[in-house]
PDB file of C-alpha atoms in Angstrom:
ATOM      1  CA  UNK A   1     114.109 110.455 108.318  1.00 75.00           C
ATOM      2  CA  UNK A   2     114.341 107.147 107.334  1.00 79.00           C
ATOM      3  CA  UNK A   3     116.362 106.898 103.777  1.00 86.00           C
ATOM      4  CA  UNK A   4     117.569 104.161 101.854  1.00 91.00           C
ATOM      5  CA  UNK A   5     120.307 104.757  99.374  1.00 93.00           C
ATOM      6  CA  UNK A   6     121.202 102.611  96.458  1.00 95.00           C
ATOM      7  CA  UNK A   7     124.469 102.360  94.383  1.00 96.00           C
ATOM      8  CA  UNK A   8     125.519 102.493  91.796  1.00 97.00           C
ATOM      9  CA  UNK A   9     122.800 104.715  90.029  1.00 95.00           C
ATOM     10  CA  UNK A  10     124.069 103.069  86.371  1.00 95.00           C
ATOM     11  CA  UNK A  11     126.056 100.110  85.436  1.00 97.00           C
ATOM     12  CA  UNK A  12     126.763  98.955  81.924  1.00 98.00           C
ATOM     13  CA  UNK A  13     128.354  94.978  81.614  1.00 98.00           C
ATOM     14  CA  UNK A  14     129.064  93.177  78.585  1.00 98.00           C
ATOM     15  CA  UNK A  15     126.988  89.924  78.581  1.00 98.00           C
ATOM     16  CA  UNK A  16     128.295  87.172  80.634  1.00 98.00           C
ATOM     17  CA  UNK A  17     129.956  89.609  83.197  1.00 98.00           C
ATOM     18  CA  UNK A  18     128.763  89.894  86.926  1.00 98.00           C
ATOM     19  CA  UNK A  19     126.699  92.905  88.260  1.00 98.00           C
ATOM     20  CA  UNK A  20     126.109  93.838  91.961  1.00 98.00           C
ATOM     21  CA  UNK A  21     123.738  96.553  93.413  1.00 98.00           C
ATOM     22  CA  UNK A  22     124.160  97.671  96.812  1.00 98.00           C
ATOM     23  CA  UNK A  23     121.394  99.160  99.294  1.00 96.00           C
ATOM     24  CA  UNK A  24     122.011 100.949 102.530  1.00 96.00           C
ATOM     25  CA  UNK A  25     119.905 102.494 105.103  1.00 93.00           C
ATOM     26  CA  UNK A  26     120.584 104.885 107.576  1.00 87.00           C
ATOM     27  CA  UNK A  27     118.752 103.099 110.337  1.00 90.00           C
ATOM     28  CA  UNK A  28     118.117  99.276 110.983  1.00 92.00           C
ATOM     29  CA  UNK A  29     115.801  97.748 108.702  1.00 90.00           C
ATOM     30  CA  UNK A  30     113.080  94.812 109.673  1.00 89.00           C
ATOM     31  CA  UNK A  31     113.224  93.457 106.490  1.00 90.00           C
ATOM     32  CA  UNK A  32     114.007  94.342 102.836  1.00 93.00           C
ATOM     33  CA  UNK A  33     112.456  93.797  99.473  1.00 94.00           C
ATOM     34  CA  UNK A  34     114.025  93.617  96.118  1.00 96.00           C
ATOM     35  CA  UNK A  35     112.143  94.446  92.872  1.00 96.00           C
ATOM     36  CA  UNK A  36     112.687  94.494  89.128  1.00 98.00           C
ATOM     37  CA  UNK A  37     111.528  97.013  86.589  1.00 97.00           C
ATOM     38  CA  UNK A  38     111.959  96.335  83.004  1.00 97.00           C
ATOM     39  CA  UNK A  39     112.166  99.704  80.725  1.00 94.00           C
ATOM     40  CA  UNK A  40     108.774 100.786  80.430  1.00 93.00           C
ATOM     41  CA  UNK A  41     106.998  98.489  82.763  1.00 96.00           C
ATOM     42  CA  UNK A  42     106.016  98.273  86.376  1.00 97.00           C
ATOM     43  CA  UNK A  43     108.234  97.076  89.200  1.00 96.00           C
ATOM     44  CA  UNK A  44     107.873  93.208  90.138  1.00 97.00           C
ATOM     45  CA  UNK A  45     108.503  91.782  93.361  1.00 95.00           C
ATOM     46  CA  UNK A  46     111.768  89.550  93.442  1.00 97.00           C
ATOM     47  CA  UNK A  47     112.455  88.502  96.833  1.00 95.00           C
ATOM     48  CA  UNK A  48     112.164  89.605 100.642  1.00 93.00           C
ATOM     49  CA  UNK A  49     114.907  89.280 103.154  1.00 95.00           C
ATOM     50  CA  UNK A  50     114.040  89.174 106.835  1.00 92.00           C
ATOM     51  CA  UNK A  51     116.852  87.682 108.864  1.00 95.00           C
ATOM     52  CA  UNK A  52     120.181  89.177 109.918  1.00 96.00           C
ATOM     53  CA  UNK A  53     123.048  87.665 107.546  1.00 97.00           C
ATOM     54  CA  UNK A  54     120.494  85.920 105.367  1.00 97.00           C
ATOM     55  CA  UNK A  55     121.449  84.803 101.743  1.00 98.00           C
ATOM     56  CA  UNK A  56     118.934  83.618  99.086  1.00 98.00           C
ATOM     57  CA  UNK A  57     119.387  82.527  95.710  1.00 98.00           C
ATOM     58  CA  UNK A  58     117.134  82.745  92.571  1.00 97.00           C
ATOM     59  CA  UNK A  59     119.020  80.947  89.653  1.00 97.00           C
ATOM     60  CA  UNK A  60     121.715  83.489  88.689  1.00 98.00           C
ATOM     61  CA  UNK A  61     120.655  86.106  91.348  1.00 98.00           C
ATOM     62  CA  UNK A  62     122.106  86.264  94.890  1.00 98.00           C
ATOM     63  CA  UNK A  63     120.669  88.384  97.574  1.00 98.00           C
ATOM     64  CA  UNK A  64     122.409  89.223 100.778  1.00 98.00           C
ATOM     65  CA  UNK A  65     121.288  91.049 103.965  1.00 97.00           C
ATOM     66  CA  UNK A  66     123.777  92.471 105.993  1.00 97.00           C
ATOM     67  CA  UNK A  67     124.597  91.299 109.817  1.00 96.00           C
ATOM     68  CA  UNK A  68     123.504  94.649 111.101  1.00 95.00           C
ATOM     69  CA  UNK A  69     120.249  94.714 108.932  1.00 95.00           C
ATOM     70  CA  UNK A  70     121.329  97.720 107.756  1.00 95.00           C
ATOM     71  CA  UNK A  71     122.314  96.855 104.035  1.00 96.00           C
ATOM     72  CA  UNK A  72     121.478  94.211 101.279  1.00 97.00           C
ATOM     73  CA  UNK A  73     123.126  93.423  98.284  1.00 98.00           C
ATOM     74  CA  UNK A  74     121.924  91.724  94.847  1.00 98.00           C
ATOM     75  CA  UNK A  75     124.345  90.071  92.735  1.00 98.00           C
ATOM     76  CA  UNK A  76     123.708  88.640  89.204  1.00 98.00           C
ATOM     77  CA  UNK A  77     126.154  86.268  87.807  1.00 98.00           C
ATOM     78  CA  UNK A  78     127.001  86.079  84.036  1.00 98.00           C
ATOM     79  CA  UNK A  79     124.313  88.516  83.002  1.00 98.00           C
ATOM     80  CA  UNK A  80     121.875  88.008  80.260  1.00 98.00           C
ATOM     81  CA  UNK A  81     120.190  90.849  78.100  1.00 97.00           C
ATOM     82  CA  UNK A  82     117.211  89.731  79.612  1.00 97.00           C
ATOM     83  CA  UNK A  83     118.358  91.077  82.889  1.00 98.00           C
ATOM     84  CA  UNK A  84     118.293  94.602  81.530  1.00 98.00           C
ATOM     85  CA  UNK A  85     116.091  96.801  83.843  1.00 97.00           C
ATOM     86  CA  UNK A  86     115.943  98.870  87.133  1.00 97.00           C
ATOM     87  CA  UNK A  87     116.406  96.953  90.438  1.00 97.00           C
ATOM     88  CA  UNK A  88     115.075  98.434  93.558  1.00 94.00           C
ATOM     89  CA  UNK A  89     115.350  97.722  97.034  1.00 95.00           C
ATOM     90  CA  UNK A  90     112.687  98.691  99.461  1.00 91.00           C
ATOM     91  CA  UNK A  91     112.697  99.114 103.155  1.00 84.00           C
ATOM     92  CA  UNK A  92     110.503 100.297 105.757  1.00 77.00           C
ATOM     93  CA  UNK A  93     107.610  99.133 103.648  1.00 74.00           C
ATOM     94  CA  UNK A  94     107.006 102.101 101.173  1.00 84.00           C
ATOM     95  CA  UNK A  95     110.419 103.671 100.988  1.00 87.00           C
ATOM     96  CA  UNK A  96     112.594 102.718  98.227  1.00 91.00           C
ATOM     97  CA  UNK A  97     116.218 103.375  96.998  1.00 92.00           C
ATOM     98  CA  UNK A  98     116.338 105.237  93.787  1.00 93.00           C
ATOM     99  CA  UNK A  99     117.226 102.007  91.724  1.00 95.00           C
ATOM    100  CA  UNK A 100     120.081 100.685  89.981  1.00 97.00           C
ATOM    101  CA  UNK A 101     119.779 100.875  86.130  1.00 96.00           C
ATOM    102  CA  UNK A 102     121.492  98.004  84.167  1.00 98.00           C
ATOM    103  CA  UNK A 103     122.388  97.770  80.812  1.00 98.00           C
ATOM    104  CA  UNK A 104     123.506  94.641  79.131  1.00 98.00           C
ATOM    105  CA  UNK A 105     125.681  94.543  75.774  1.00 96.00           C
ATOM    106  CA  UNK A 106     125.314  91.543  73.759  1.00 94.00           C
TER     107      UNK A 106
ATOM    108  CA  UNK B   1      92.646  87.345  87.933  1.00 73.00           C
ATOM    109  CA  UNK B   2      93.930  90.787  86.425  1.00 84.00           C
ATOM    110  CA  UNK B   3      96.233  91.882  89.589  1.00 95.00           C
ATOM    111  CA  UNK B   4      96.234  95.775  89.790  1.00 98.00           C
ATOM    112  CA  UNK B   5      94.682  97.524  87.077  1.00 98.00           C
ATOM    113  CA  UNK B   6      94.877 101.257  86.380  1.00 98.00           C
ATOM    114  CA  UNK B   7      93.337 103.790  84.233  1.00 98.00           C
ATOM    115  CA  UNK B   8      93.818 105.954  82.177  1.00 98.00           C
ATOM    116  CA  UNK B   9      97.402 104.507  80.696  1.00 97.00           C
ATOM    117  CA  UNK B  10      98.430 107.931  79.385  1.00 97.00           C
ATOM    118  CA  UNK B  11      96.866 111.503  79.843  1.00 97.00           C
ATOM    119  CA  UNK B  12      97.947 115.033  78.873  1.00 98.00           C
ATOM    120  CA  UNK B  13      96.857 117.795  81.068  1.00 97.00           C
ATOM    121  CA  UNK B  14      96.799 121.472  80.945  1.00 98.00           C
ATOM    122  CA  UNK B  15      97.918 123.435  83.974  1.00 98.00           C
ATOM    123  CA  UNK B  16      95.104 124.045  86.128  1.00 98.00           C
ATOM    124  CA  UNK B  17      92.956 121.175  85.056  1.00 98.00           C
ATOM    125  CA  UNK B  18      91.782 118.328  87.401  1.00 97.00           C
ATOM    126  CA  UNK B  19      91.537 114.525  86.728  1.00 97.00           C
ATOM    127  CA  UNK B  20      91.102 111.420  88.940  1.00 98.00           C
ATOM    128  CA  UNK B  21      93.296 108.210  88.462  1.00 98.00           C
ATOM    129  CA  UNK B  22      91.565 105.196  89.183  1.00 98.00           C
ATOM    130  CA  UNK B  23      93.110 101.799  90.462  1.00 98.00           C
ATOM    131  CA  UNK B  24      91.581  98.442  91.458  1.00 98.00           C
ATOM    132  CA  UNK B  25      92.820  95.258  92.693  1.00 97.00           C
ATOM    133  CA  UNK B  26      91.314  91.744  92.650  1.00 96.00           C
ATOM    134  CA  UNK B  27      93.441  89.996  95.058  1.00 94.00           C
ATOM    135  CA  UNK B  28      91.613  90.761  98.173  1.00 93.00           C
ATOM    136  CA  UNK B  29      94.398  92.665  99.500  1.00 93.00           C
ATOM    137  CA  UNK B  30      93.704  95.329 102.393  1.00 92.00           C
ATOM    138  CA  UNK B  31      96.506  97.815 101.707  1.00 92.00           C
ATOM    139  CA  UNK B  32      96.901  99.922  98.776  1.00 95.00           C
ATOM    140  CA  UNK B  33      99.214 102.724  97.690  1.00 95.00           C
ATOM    141  CA  UNK B  34     100.057 105.555  95.285  1.00 97.00           C
ATOM    142  CA  UNK B  35     103.525 106.228  94.002  1.00 97.00           C
ATOM    143  CA  UNK B  36     104.972 108.598  91.841  1.00 97.00           C
ATOM    144  CA  UNK B  37     108.055 107.668  89.988  1.00 96.00           C
ATOM    145  CA  UNK B  38     110.515 110.380  88.412  1.00 94.00           C
ATOM    146  CA  UNK B  39     113.824 110.061  86.528  1.00 83.00           C
ATOM    147  CA  UNK B  40     116.658 108.944  89.133  1.00 75.00           C
ATOM    148  CA  UNK B  41     114.020 109.728  92.047  1.00 80.00           C
ATOM    149  CA  UNK B  42     112.824 106.069  92.534  1.00 87.00           C
ATOM    150  CA  UNK B  43     109.442 105.484  93.674  1.00 93.00           C
ATOM    151  CA  UNK B  44     107.941 107.893  96.165  1.00 94.00           C
ATOM    152  CA  UNK B  45     104.742 107.302  98.265  1.00 94.00           C
ATOM    153  CA  UNK B  46     102.091 109.811  97.529  1.00 97.00           C
ATOM    154  CA  UNK B  47      99.408 108.324  99.711  1.00 96.00           C
ATOM    155  CA  UNK B  48      98.369 104.948 101.331  1.00 94.00           C
ATOM    156  CA  UNK B  49      95.325 103.227 102.519  1.00 94.00           C
ATOM    157  CA  UNK B  50      96.242 100.285 105.323  1.00 89.00           C
ATOM    158  CA  UNK B  51      92.737  99.134 105.054  1.00 89.00           C
ATOM    159  CA  UNK B  52      89.297 100.044 103.913  1.00 90.00           C
ATOM    160  CA  UNK B  53      88.181 103.258 105.265  1.00 90.00           C
ATOM    161  CA  UNK B  54      91.511 104.824 106.036  1.00 93.00           C
ATOM    162  CA  UNK B  55      93.918 106.784 104.099  1.00 96.00           C
ATOM    163  CA  UNK B  56      97.449 108.234 105.205  1.00 94.00           C
ATOM    164  CA  UNK B  57      99.704 111.013 103.815  1.00 95.00           C
ATOM    165  CA  UNK B  58     103.037 109.511 102.497  1.00 93.00           C
ATOM    166  CA  UNK B  59     105.897 111.382 101.602  1.00 92.00           C
ATOM    167  CA  UNK B  60     104.674 113.766  98.725  1.00 95.00           C
ATOM    168  CA  UNK B  61     101.264 114.191  99.257  1.00 97.00           C
ATOM    169  CA  UNK B  62     100.682 118.017  98.444  1.00 97.00           C
ATOM    170  CA  UNK B  63      98.576 118.650  95.429  1.00 97.00           C
ATOM    171  CA  UNK B  64      96.745 115.122  95.609  1.00 98.00           C
ATOM    172  CA  UNK B  65      93.675 113.833  97.708  1.00 98.00           C
ATOM    173  CA  UNK B  66      92.635 110.036  97.451  1.00 98.00           C
ATOM    174  CA  UNK B  67      89.689 107.892  98.062  1.00 97.00           C
ATOM    175  CA  UNK B  68      89.545 104.203  98.991  1.00 96.00           C
ATOM    176  CA  UNK B  69      85.813 103.636  97.628  1.00 89.00           C
ATOM    177  CA  UNK B  70      85.648 100.253  98.806  1.00 95.00           C
ATOM    178  CA  UNK B  71      88.197  97.319  99.221  1.00 95.00           C
ATOM    179  CA  UNK B  72      89.120  96.841  95.742  1.00 97.00           C
ATOM    180  CA  UNK B  73      89.367 100.461  94.665  1.00 97.00           C
ATOM    181  CA  UNK B  74      91.863 103.497  95.312  1.00 98.00           C
ATOM    182  CA  UNK B  75      91.465 106.665  93.239  1.00 98.00           C
ATOM    183  CA  UNK B  76      93.796 109.453  93.189  1.00 98.00           C
ATOM    184  CA  UNK B  77      92.807 113.114  92.417  1.00 98.00           C
ATOM    185  CA  UNK B  78      94.739 115.924  91.061  1.00 97.00           C
ATOM    186  CA  UNK B  79      92.413 119.093  92.037  1.00 94.00           C
ATOM    187  CA  UNK B  80      94.459 121.715  90.201  1.00 97.00           C
ATOM    188  CA  UNK B  81      97.621 119.809  87.916  1.00 97.00           C
ATOM    189  CA  UNK B  82     100.876 121.648  87.665  1.00 98.00           C
ATOM    190  CA  UNK B  83     103.816 120.947  85.659  1.00 97.00           C
ATOM    191  CA  UNK B  84     105.755 119.593  88.480  1.00 97.00           C
ATOM    192  CA  UNK B  85     103.053 116.720  88.728  1.00 98.00           C
ATOM    193  CA  UNK B  86     104.373 115.304  85.398  1.00 97.00           C
ATOM    194  CA  UNK B  87     105.132 112.068  86.057  1.00 98.00           C
ATOM    195  CA  UNK B  88     104.577 108.184  86.043  1.00 98.00           C
ATOM    196  CA  UNK B  89     102.003 107.201  88.793  1.00 98.00           C
ATOM    197  CA  UNK B  90     101.841 103.504  90.184  1.00 98.00           C
ATOM    198  CA  UNK B  91      99.055 102.096  92.237  1.00 98.00           C
ATOM    199  CA  UNK B  92     100.208  99.054  94.267  1.00 96.00           C
ATOM    200  CA  UNK B  93      98.423  96.977  96.961  1.00 95.00           C
ATOM    201  CA  UNK B  94      99.575  94.296  99.568  1.00 92.00           C
ATOM    202  CA  UNK B  95      98.244  91.802 101.991  1.00 86.00           C
ATOM    203  CA  UNK B  96      97.260  93.013 105.782  1.00 67.00           C
ATOM    204  CA  UNK B  97      99.883  95.131 107.338  1.00 62.00           C
ATOM    205  CA  UNK B  98      99.804  92.610 110.113  1.00 56.00           C
ATOM    206  CA  UNK B  99     101.224  89.906 107.713  1.00 57.00           C
ATOM    207  CA  UNK B 100     105.015  89.672 107.938  1.00 62.00           C
ATOM    208  CA  UNK B 101     105.179  89.767 103.770  1.00 70.00           C
ATOM    209  CA  UNK B 102     105.419  93.334 102.760  1.00 77.00           C
ATOM    210  CA  UNK B 103     105.312  92.094  98.660  1.00 88.00           C
ATOM    211  CA  UNK B 104     103.535  94.753  96.817  1.00 92.00           C
ATOM    212  CA  UNK B 105     101.935  94.219  93.380  1.00 94.00           C
ATOM    213  CA  UNK B 106     101.799  97.193  91.034  1.00 97.00           C
ATOM    214  CA  UNK B 107      99.673  98.325  88.239  1.00 98.00           C
ATOM    215  CA  UNK B 108     101.010  98.987  84.871  1.00 97.00           C
ATOM    216  CA  UNK B 109     101.407 102.775  85.728  1.00 97.00           C
ATOM    217  CA  UNK B 110      99.657 105.981  84.360  1.00 98.00           C
ATOM    218  CA  UNK B 111     102.214 108.318  82.528  1.00 97.00           C
ATOM    219  CA  UNK B 112     100.832 111.881  83.274  1.00 98.00           C
ATOM    220  CA  UNK B 113     102.191 115.053  81.350  1.00 97.00           C
ATOM    221  CA  UNK B 114     100.967 118.642  82.692  1.00 97.00           C
ATOM    222  CA  UNK B 115     101.861 121.440  80.029  1.00 97.00           C
TER     223      UNK B 115
END
């Protein structure tokens, strides 16, 4: 069946370091969404990517959609403590990766 | 504009008890969803309703039933709770499936423990 795999499961960084999470699908995606969930909170939509090779930026966050539309990445430059949380990718509309939990040490 | 609301926020049940989780949205969205979230498992779809009057099973529907009461409300019922249903339950909504954006708006969640 359709699956979305996400790596790494956890990432510990020092504040100011960069962070990247990767999302891979077993089949081609028509689009992909990224969500952030703060500890104890609910998922909040960040962005949707639709086009092959698409790159979108939101301040320190850079989102990429692979050329084959089977993978995506989220890169955070110079992490801050406010970036703490779990980042999920979503594909096939209702299938989500298990998430990457980001810990930031001040 | 409250977005997506869920009640209750917390619940403890004994094995075999039943309960209904309530969800409502005020964004005039057509589609609504119920997910469960377990540690290390991410979000898994239980049931969804593409539009008022329709419901469909998701990835993990066993042990659950749903009702799309009207366009605003989508409830999830546990008929006979089991410890394996201990989880955090999220309701979500989105615009019509025919629209290209799949952005989902999530409620605050219900933390359910079954003993």
